[in-house]
Amino acid sequence: MTGFATLLYKEVLRFWKVAFQTVAGPVLSALLYLVIFAQALGERVVVFDGVPFTAFLVPGLVMMSVLQNAFANSSSSLIQSKVTGNLVFVLLAPLSSAEFFAAYVLAAVVRGLAVGVGVLAVTMWFVELRLAAPLWALAFAFLGAALLGVLGLLAGLWAEKFDQIAAFQNFLVLPLTMLSGVFYSIHSLPPLWQQVSHFNPFFYMIDGFRYGFFGAADVAPAASLAVVAVSLALLSALALRLLAAGYKIRT
Amino acid sequence: MEKRYGALRALAGVSLAVEQGEFFGLLGPNGAGKTTLINIIAGLARADAGRVAVLGADVRQEYRRARRLLGVVPQELVFDPFFTVRETLQLQSGYFGLRANDAWIDEVMHHLDLTAKADANMRALSGGMKRRVLVAQALVHKPPVIVLDEPTAGVDVELRQELWQFVRRLNRDGHTVVLTTHYLEEAEEHCQRIAMLKAGCIVALDTTQNLLASLKGPHPADLEDVFLHLMQKH
């Protein structure tokens, strides 16, 4: 195995060894959201024509889980290695910053997709779903997980303690996902908040992913994909630059 | 080499060459710049001025080659709590692109008396055992140059003796060894040449014999006498 493949394998093994916490827990949380929201709002909310609310909710929950867990993987792995000091073993190895970047981000994608598949698998017992455009769904899941993996990597590089990662997660990632249309279509919002939603990159990931299921979305999927791809490219460029400079990891 | 951390001058123009195959000691009080120097050699820190090469490989321009040539035992007792001893060593081999390295991993574990703990989680090991794993991790890729940053700090007598036996054997087999330690009798016993640092400057650089002979007195000097004399003088 190459150095890159080993680092990727290590990062995957790291979350897989504690899969109850990193995969099963988030799947159960998403299931609870579905049961509670569907029970409370099921009959009263109208979204797309002919789509029951529970069916509308599932892709949103899947994508929310993908995004949150991709972020959690790279950010928590990096901050743990920095705080405990074992990042030194990776820094001593003949790995380039691009290999370092790719291994952390791809492991985050694997964790995000593993949780996403888990959420989809358990919710399918409650809701009948079909994938109208599976390739769109896959593209948004992959790029969305990669984007959050890169964001987690940036947070992990910047943070010096666990508290700062928690702040990043609670004050940025969580509000942006919750307000991105997981639980509602933005067309049900007042015009001002519809406008505001368009500045939230998470909205495009959720909306595009949902298009993969229903063939309908608030924004054209190609436009959403462009927003996600450009955001991913910009954040990746920043992360690669910081890694090459040894920002907060090589003194 | 020069290195500053804010207002602190960690290295104020250090220049030295360690010969291939040498057992070299780097001594100095806390804060003298020993670890900074090692970190720059290992690529964990970057010099503000000057350059470092490991067997001809520049640590910045040719970092992949330089890091393959170098095995570093860090001073801090760090470990990854997710893995067993064997997994830790297999992963470290993999970072260096080595596949099917189990025969060498078994040999290193045998020499460091780690075989019985191969499948134990890193969290379950005592401090001394964790230190052995750190040494093993530095050796998985068979580096010709080995850097030991205070390898015997907080280690019991038995392990100290085993460790020196093993390191001396590696040195006899042709490995270059660079050692920092606060136990001056260890440096006196093992090192052929010694550099003494104080406040980021080299205050002495000579063979151990010459350093010992440099201090004239009624009794033969040991390295501690020489060290204290030089530190007070500079």
XYZ file of N, CA, C and O in Angstrom, chain A residues 30-31 33-39 42 47 50-62 119-131 210 213-214:
160
model
N -31.397 10.204 13.094
C -32.173 10.563 11.899
C -33.532 9.870 11.917
O -34.552 10.468 11.557
N -33.535 8.625 12.378
C -34.787 7.877 12.452
C -35.752 8.544 13.438
O -36.954 8.670 13.174
N -35.830 11.733 14.230
C -36.345 12.933 13.555
C -37.528 12.581 12.671
O -38.565 13.245 12.672
N -37.356 11.500 11.894
C -38.397 11.106 10.944
C -39.686 10.757 11.682
O -40.764 11.252 11.344
N -39.547 9.945 12.721
C -40.731 9.484 13.451
C -41.448 10.678 14.077
O -42.662 10.853 13.947
N -40.693 11.563 14.730
C -41.294 12.678 15.458
C -41.913 13.701 14.505
O -43.075 14.083 14.638
N -41.121 14.117 13.484
C -41.641 15.144 12.581
C -42.800 14.620 11.736
O -43.773 15.316 11.506
N -42.654 13.383 11.287
C -43.709 12.828 10.451
C -44.999 12.677 11.256
O -46.089 12.978 10.776
N -44.843 12.269 12.505
C -46.005 12.090 13.377
C -46.670 13.441 13.664
O -47.874 13.578 13.616
N -47.048 15.329 9.708
C -47.314 14.514 8.515
C -48.440 14.976 7.607
O -48.207 15.210 6.428
N -45.698 19.918 0.396
C -44.468 20.380 -0.251
C -44.631 20.266 -1.761
O -45.418 21.010 -2.340
N -48.061 16.032 -4.773
C -48.165 14.570 -4.727
C -47.100 13.872 -3.902
O -47.028 12.658 -3.878
N -46.212 14.639 -3.234
C -45.178 14.004 -2.416
C -45.566 14.133 -0.950
O -45.704 15.235 -0.437
N -45.790 12.999 -0.267
C -46.122 13.080 1.158
C -44.945 13.677 1.944
O -43.783 13.527 1.534
N -45.236 14.317 3.072
C -44.184 14.996 3.835
C -43.095 14.029 4.294
O -41.911 14.343 4.246
N -43.504 12.838 4.738
C -42.485 11.884 5.215
C -41.514 11.520 4.089
O -40.306 11.420 4.316
N -42.036 11.341 2.889
C -41.166 11.009 1.753
C -40.250 12.187 1.434
O -39.078 12.011 1.116
N -40.808 13.407 1.531
C -40.011 14.617 1.298
C -38.889 14.717 2.331
O -37.765 15.115 2.027
N -39.208 14.345 3.552
C -38.274 14.504 4.671
C -37.062 13.585 4.554
O -35.933 13.987 4.877
N -37.283 12.347 4.077
C -36.202 11.347 4.115
C -34.921 11.797 3.386
O -33.845 11.758 3.975
N -34.982 12.238 2.120
C -33.730 12.652 1.468
C -33.023 13.778 2.234
O -31.797 13.796 2.314
N -33.813 14.686 2.819
C -33.220 15.768 3.612
C -32.464 15.225 4.815
O -31.337 15.633 5.108
N -33.083 14.258 5.496
C -32.436 13.649 6.669
C -31.187 12.871 6.269
O -30.164 12.918 6.963
N -31.287 12.179 5.133
C -30.113 11.420 4.663
C -28.963 12.390 4.416
O -27.839 12.200 4.905
N -29.050 5.540 7.075
C -30.302 6.287 7.289
C -31.328 5.878 6.230
O -32.500 5.610 6.538
N -30.870 5.795 4.985
C -31.768 5.410 3.897
C -32.328 4.009 4.128
O -33.518 3.756 3.949
N -31.455 3.102 4.568
C -31.862 1.713 4.778
C -32.935 1.608 5.853
O -33.927 0.882 5.673
N -32.785 2.333 6.966
C -33.790 2.186 8.034
C -35.069 2.966 7.730
O -36.162 2.531 8.098
N -34.940 4.098 7.033
C -36.159 4.876 6.771
C -37.010 4.236 5.674
O -38.204 4.490 5.580
N -36.365 3.408 4.839
C -37.121 2.757 3.773
C -38.233 1.841 4.323
O -39.178 1.517 3.621
N -38.092 1.436 5.591
C -39.134 0.613 6.219
C -40.407 1.428 6.463
O -41.489 0.905 6.576
N -40.237 2.743 6.554
C -41.379 3.597 6.917
C -41.964 4.350 5.727
O -43.103 4.782 5.757
N -41.146 4.560 4.718
C -41.557 5.432 3.616
C -41.237 4.752 2.291
O -40.173 4.165 2.133
N -42.173 4.856 1.368
C -41.890 4.304 0.048
C -41.209 5.366 -0.791
O -41.729 6.464 -0.968
N -40.013 5.038 -1.275
C -39.245 6.021 -2.040
C -38.742 5.385 -3.319
O -38.448 4.202 -3.348
N -38.608 6.194 -4.343
C -37.896 5.682 -5.520
C -36.970 6.787 -6.002
O -37.232 7.983 -5.792
N -35.880 6.372 -6.579
C -34.882 7.332 -7.047
C -35.186 7.700 -8.500
O -35.006 6.887 -9.402
N -32.225 16.068 -3.141
C -33.656 15.732 -3.165
C -34.161 15.576 -4.602
O -35.027 14.755 -4.873
N -34.264 12.171 -5.958
C -35.362 11.293 -5.560
C -36.663 11.618 -6.305
O -37.355 10.729 -6.756
N -36.982 12.917 -6.386
C -38.313 13.284 -6.888
C -38.298 13.861 -8.299
O -39.332 14.083 -8.887
